[in-house]
XYZ file of C-alpha atoms in Angstrom:
428
model
C -0.078 0.326 0.294
C 1.300 3.347 -1.176
C 2.195 6.351 1.042
C 0.797 9.925 0.274
C 2.619 13.025 1.233
C 1.528 16.599 0.699
C 4.155 18.907 0.206
C 5.543 22.233 -1.300
C 7.528 22.114 -5.043
C 9.042 25.179 -6.717
C 9.121 25.656 -9.935
C 12.093 27.390 -11.994
C 10.880 30.601 -11.391
C 10.982 30.128 -7.739
C 7.500 29.815 -7.398
C 6.090 27.124 -4.982
C 3.003 24.948 -5.678
C 1.473 22.167 -3.723
C 2.392 18.509 -4.782
C 1.287 15.029 -3.754
C 3.794 12.635 -3.262
C 2.773 8.673 -3.711
C 5.121 6.437 -2.521
C 4.621 2.824 -3.691
C 6.560 -0.400 -2.526
C 7.456 -2.694 -5.464
C 9.351 -5.847 -4.624
C 12.216 -7.269 -6.778
C 14.948 -9.876 -6.328
C 17.257 -7.256 -4.670
C 14.420 -6.752 -2.158
C 11.891 -3.986 -2.518
C 11.897 -0.859 -3.942
C 9.853 2.239 -3.514
C 8.420 3.930 -6.574
C 7.196 7.887 -6.239
C 4.993 9.557 -8.419
C 4.918 13.304 -7.885
C 1.426 15.163 -9.449
C 0.841 19.126 -8.717
C -2.301 19.553 -7.270
C -2.805 23.266 -7.517
C -6.479 23.163 -8.991
C -7.497 20.442 -6.157
C -6.128 22.877 -3.464
C -7.758 26.041 -5.218
C -11.060 23.550 -5.503
C -11.034 23.201 -1.797
C -10.504 26.765 -0.816
C -13.152 27.601 -2.987
C -15.305 25.277 -1.598
C -13.993 26.108 1.872
C -15.006 29.873 1.113
C -18.473 28.928 -0.278
C -19.492 27.273 2.374
C -18.414 29.621 4.900
C -19.761 32.648 2.691
C -23.142 30.076 3.129
C -23.162 30.147 6.675
C -22.423 33.952 7.320
C -25.394 34.360 4.847
C -27.543 32.043 7.053
C -26.394 34.100 10.151
C -26.927 37.378 8.838
C -30.408 36.090 7.533
C -31.201 34.740 10.986
C -30.267 38.223 12.491
C -32.467 40.021 9.739
C -35.118 37.625 10.177
C -35.206 38.362 14.409
C -35.018 42.104 13.832
C -38.108 42.080 11.302
C -39.886 39.962 13.928
C -39.087 42.292 16.243
C -40.143 44.837 14.430
C -43.646 43.929 13.573
C -46.420 45.465 16.120
C -47.473 42.375 17.213
C -46.331 39.809 19.720
C -44.948 36.941 17.860
C -44.473 33.791 19.234
C -42.901 29.968 18.285
C -44.443 26.692 19.583
C -43.283 23.034 19.001
C -45.638 20.372 18.352
C -46.796 19.766 21.735
C -47.110 23.402 22.521
C -43.735 23.364 24.354
C -42.876 27.193 23.990
C -39.077 28.250 21.690
C -39.366 31.698 20.642
C -40.961 34.778 21.947
C -40.054 38.424 19.869
C -39.031 41.339 21.621
C -42.002 43.274 21.960
C -43.243 39.943 23.927
C -40.878 40.036 26.001
C -41.216 43.814 26.692
C -45.052 43.496 27.587
C -44.917 40.605 29.544
C -41.826 41.431 31.269
C -40.214 37.902 31.030
C -36.849 36.927 30.111
C -35.948 34.842 27.015
C -35.311 31.532 29.095
C -38.771 32.395 31.128
C -40.571 32.803 28.017
C -39.476 29.426 27.347
C -40.655 27.694 29.853
C -43.653 25.522 30.206
C -45.487 27.305 32.754
C -45.036 30.708 30.643
C -48.545 30.769 29.309
C -50.040 30.352 33.085
C -48.107 33.169 34.188
C -49.621 36.023 31.773
C -52.988 34.530 30.543
C -56.101 35.403 32.670
C -57.186 32.532 34.464
C -60.521 32.369 32.721
C -59.032 33.068 29.100
C -56.579 30.528 29.892
C -59.091 27.317 30.126
C -60.698 28.773 26.997
C -56.929 28.360 25.376
C -56.373 25.186 26.597
C -59.335 23.763 24.836
C -58.822 25.266 21.899
C -55.317 23.826 21.618
C -56.505 20.585 22.284
C -59.210 20.829 19.342
C -56.482 22.086 17.521
C -53.806 19.349 18.197
C -56.661 16.689 17.469
C -57.563 18.503 14.175
C -54.190 20.080 13.252
C -55.739 23.362 12.249
C -55.541 26.909 12.980
C -57.706 28.540 15.787
C -58.570 32.386 16.836
C -59.339 33.797 20.212
C -59.520 36.831 22.219
C -58.092 36.632 25.517
C -56.626 39.159 28.726
C -52.724 39.093 28.876
C -51.289 40.457 31.929
C -48.100 42.983 31.204
C -45.095 43.770 33.358
C -47.210 46.342 34.798
C -49.844 43.810 36.656
C -52.743 44.640 34.150
C -54.904 42.952 31.815
C -54.843 44.288 28.326
C -57.383 42.017 25.748
C -55.304 40.749 22.576
C -56.428 38.750 19.236
C -54.509 35.670 19.059
C -54.118 33.662 16.078
C -52.188 29.940 16.063
C -51.553 28.333 12.733
C -49.716 25.195 12.286
C -46.729 24.340 10.315
C -46.688 20.869 8.881
C -44.371 18.612 6.818
C -44.747 16.703 3.945
C -46.541 13.748 5.528
C -49.164 16.807 7.276
C -47.584 16.370 10.466
C -47.370 19.699 12.689
C -43.742 20.805 13.263
C -44.359 24.118 14.826
C -46.917 26.533 15.960
C -46.841 29.784 15.212
C -48.590 32.824 15.953
C -49.510 36.390 16.516
C -51.314 38.334 19.279
C -52.583 41.782 18.298
C -53.026 44.429 21.131
C -57.217 44.997 20.693
C -57.959 47.012 24.296
C -58.554 50.155 22.549
C -61.204 48.145 20.199
C -62.887 46.171 22.747
C -63.118 49.459 25.228
C -64.846 51.186 22.085
C -67.208 48.121 21.351
C -68.242 47.965 25.485
C -68.788 52.030 25.205
C -70.611 51.347 22.165
C -72.973 49.017 23.643
C -73.125 51.071 26.792
C -74.300 54.169 24.464
C -76.557 52.014 22.517
C -77.898 50.696 26.101
C -79.120 54.171 27.292
C -80.619 55.399 23.572
C -82.767 51.951 24.379
C -83.394 52.873 27.482
C -84.643 56.175 26.580
C -86.369 55.263 23.411
C -88.145 52.685 25.860
C -89.303 55.222 28.733
C -90.365 57.645 25.390
C -92.488 54.797 24.296
C -93.552 54.153 27.548
C -94.564 57.643 28.107
C -96.503 57.711 24.939
C -98.490 54.680 26.621
C -98.726 56.504 30.231
C -102.962 57.142 29.690
C -103.347 53.739 28.039
C -101.341 51.872 31.003
C -103.192 54.121 33.402
C -106.515 53.107 31.737
C -105.331 49.311 31.944
C -104.283 49.422 35.675
C -107.426 51.405 36.465
C -109.633 48.358 35.568
C -108.013 45.615 37.830
C -108.196 48.181 40.855
C -111.557 49.131 40.303
C -112.598 45.568 39.772
C -111.239 44.719 43.525
C -112.690 47.639 44.938
C -115.737 46.909 43.585
C -115.386 43.174 44.441
C -114.140 44.186 48.099
C -117.470 46.212 48.520
C -119.595 43.053 47.272
C -118.089 41.002 49.526
C -118.696 43.586 52.544
C -122.151 43.286 51.575
C -122.813 39.634 51.702
C -120.594 39.378 54.697
C -122.662 42.256 56.405
C -125.858 41.264 55.832
C -128.392 39.367 58.692
C -127.894 36.272 57.116
C -123.982 36.149 55.708
C -123.983 34.865 51.957
C -120.899 32.810 52.202
C -120.687 31.562 48.969
C -121.132 34.655 47.130
C -118.545 36.435 49.294
C -115.826 33.845 48.616
C -116.754 34.402 45.153
C -116.188 37.700 45.250
C -112.938 37.388 47.355
C -112.050 35.048 44.292
C -112.749 38.081 41.831
C -110.662 40.278 44.311
C -107.320 37.661 44.016
C -108.338 37.502 39.945
C -108.202 41.443 39.607
C -105.120 41.768 42.349
C -103.114 39.296 40.309
C -104.035 40.896 36.806
C -102.672 44.231 37.950
C -99.715 42.732 39.475
C -98.885 41.092 36.609
C -99.536 44.493 34.015
C -97.295 46.065 36.973
C -94.781 43.651 36.672
C -94.503 44.021 32.933
C -94.554 47.815 32.551
C -91.830 47.850 35.237
C -89.748 45.694 33.191
C -89.877 47.658 29.992
C -88.967 50.915 31.688
C -86.164 49.527 33.977
C -82.832 49.787 33.039
C -80.836 46.473 33.775
C -79.153 43.734 31.688
C -80.774 40.561 31.740
C -79.276 37.209 30.532
C -80.606 35.251 27.520
C -82.870 32.478 28.322
C -85.474 30.089 26.550
C -88.324 32.342 25.940
C -91.844 31.146 24.619
C -92.483 33.758 21.443
C -95.882 33.760 21.347
C -96.215 34.477 25.322
C -93.521 37.118 24.738
C -95.570 39.143 22.143
C -98.817 38.219 24.019
C -97.646 40.581 27.187
C -96.483 43.225 24.921
C -100.187 43.259 23.037
C -101.498 43.198 26.700
C -99.919 46.846 27.552
C -100.643 47.829 23.348
C -103.819 47.061 23.561
C -105.837 50.343 24.469
C -103.482 52.467 22.512
C -104.237 49.923 19.903
C -108.394 50.566 20.611
C -107.999 54.467 20.793
C -106.254 54.744 17.399
C -109.453 52.374 15.722
C -106.795 49.516 14.443
C -108.017 46.338 14.393
C -105.658 43.810 16.144
C -105.272 40.402 14.084
C -102.817 37.162 15.299
C -101.565 34.482 13.990
C -99.581 32.784 16.000
C -97.936 29.249 15.049
C -98.536 26.238 16.952
C -95.920 24.885 18.696
C -94.000 27.392 18.175
C -90.019 26.691 18.818
C -88.720 28.148 22.161
C -86.250 31.283 21.257
C -82.849 31.943 22.964
C -82.874 35.540 23.779
C -83.783 38.488 26.334
C -87.379 38.648 27.101
C -87.153 42.232 27.749
C -84.914 43.261 24.970
C -87.319 41.530 22.298
C -90.325 43.256 24.038
C -89.035 46.797 23.358
C -88.611 45.329 19.701
C -92.034 44.533 19.457
C -93.823 47.429 21.367
C -91.166 49.499 18.995
C -92.744 47.832 15.798
C -96.248 47.787 16.819
C -96.335 51.624 18.154
C -94.732 52.679 14.206
C -97.515 50.726 12.599
C -100.105 52.107 15.050
C -98.840 55.604 13.619
C -98.531 54.071 9.788
C -102.151 53.708 10.059
C -103.265 57.275 11.866
C -103.687 59.093 9.086
C -105.767 56.302 7.040
C -109.744 57.006 6.413
C -110.668 55.694 3.639
C -109.731 51.933 4.742
C -109.949 49.817 7.157
C -106.881 49.927 9.638
C -105.412 46.429 10.465
C -102.292 45.150 12.238
C -101.297 41.701 11.868
C -98.812 40.043 14.511
C -97.419 36.845 13.113
C -95.343 33.982 14.474
C -93.750 31.039 12.188
C -90.800 28.715 12.460
C -88.479 29.842 9.804
C -85.753 28.121 7.675
C -81.955 28.419 9.153
C -83.092 27.470 12.741
C -84.813 30.673 13.233
C -88.349 31.895 14.825
C -89.864 34.395 12.769
C -91.774 37.194 13.665
C -94.045 40.070 11.405
C -95.750 42.944 12.262
C -97.337 44.030 9.414
C -99.680 47.481 8.912
C -101.853 48.790 6.319
C -100.965 52.200 6.610
C -99.291 54.739 4.293
C -96.269 52.641 3.486
C -92.999 53.987 2.369
C -91.119 55.270 -0.417
C -88.305 53.075 -1.744
C -85.748 56.022 -0.338
C -87.144 55.611 3.109
C -87.308 51.653 3.231
C -83.459 51.686 2.680
C -82.759 54.389 5.438
C -85.249 53.724 8.174
C -82.976 51.523 9.938
C -80.056 54.469 9.864
C -79.293 56.226 13.456
C -81.187 59.293 13.429
C -83.344 59.124 10.098
C -86.893 59.440 10.756
C -90.272 59.999 8.806
C -91.568 61.482 11.874
C -91.952 64.990 12.233
C -91.137 64.862 16.098
C -89.469 61.453 15.926
C -85.462 60.576 17.514
C -84.698 58.152 14.580
C -83.191 55.760 16.637
C -86.452 53.303 17.450
C -85.687 51.110 14.819
C -81.722 51.690 14.627
C -81.963 50.613 18.209
C -84.401 47.663 17.489
C -81.959 46.253 14.710
C -78.760 46.014 17.021
C -81.308 44.310 19.477
C -81.909 41.800 16.799
C -78.406 41.581 15.458
C -76.895 41.221 18.811
C -79.433 38.368 18.891
C -77.997 36.594 16.072
C -80.623 37.530 13.890
C -82.253 40.151 11.359
C -84.922 42.338 10.946
C -86.034 43.912 7.632
C -89.012 45.582 6.079
C -91.016 44.878 2.694
C -93.590 46.548 1.392
C -96.797 44.508 1.409
C -98.760 43.485 -2.022
C -101.427 46.373 -1.075
C -101.185 49.286 1.440
C -98.491 49.324 4.470
C -95.595 47.617 5.647
C -94.307 44.395 6.978
C -91.775 44.186 9.451
C -89.844 41.102 9.902
C -87.484 39.992 12.873
C -85.899 36.347 13.134
C -84.406 35.074 16.585
C -82.455 31.760 16.872
C -84.041 28.719 18.158
C -83.138 27.587 21.631
C -81.519 24.395 21.854
C -80.124 22.773 25.009
């Protein structure tokens, strides 16, 4: 086996050049002799040097690209983070560290998320992560994250998986966008809408004040009348207990009726926030009709109801939905106030609708709306009434939208307009 050596030779002009000398033993009768082969390896050395330079340049470019990428990520106006396939934290950008006050080492610890997430939102995050792991799908949520000052702010969180060729998740890349200002604006808007809704409710109830007084006065008058009757039956020489007992029952009946009416009025006027629950829409509408009945009669309006049998229950806020119905009824009555040549009729209809919704329709035979008004009646402060605020229908649409439904108007085939709104069905 030959032996190779690398040395430097010298040309006749004095320049040195790398050579490779191979010594190979050859057996002869006089014993082994060595044959040497000298080869100029200048080109080989230049190629190796070029390769080393190329590899070094590649490493330098990769390191520079990594630094540039880090600078770009740090400059993004969002918190950026990277997790492993099992949600183990791997990286957090500078904004994340500056906001939370965590060190790079703390940000990569297993309990980093638990330290900064609001406890209520942490539970939601864990549920979403479990679902995302099983489905390998992106997810999005809003959560409160604590800053280094100890205060929580709202963030929009988006996590996206990166997969290999076989579809397996390699990493989770995500961002957190500060939405605290947006959340405050939304809350301020909701509060403003609630305040306006309260004002509208009070205004509407003011218009119904005389009707309400009349309606409440009827059962109270009945109580007084039956109480006097009861006393008369008891004060006789031979008290008639049966008649007195019947009169007492009528007192209880009228007292309950007055109490129910007052409770309904208080619910509409009271400025409270109630949780959504299971509602019978037919019963919800009937309670409003009891309040508005005298106003309907006073304006010589014929009220007709077409309530669906076995109507599906809905998920909603009773008071808010009653406000919508009351507003539509009052608008319908007012739309027919100048009608004299035809019958004034108001139709209230309920029905199960498509897309898992229940529909309520309030249809009048009034003067109707021109196409321009039809497009704008739900805009805030737009009104066709001389003394209107232009908020009733706008607030009503907002209430229905917040319930996950829809409110719209269409002209009748004949005179008048039909207002429809839908509310999602209740599911356990």
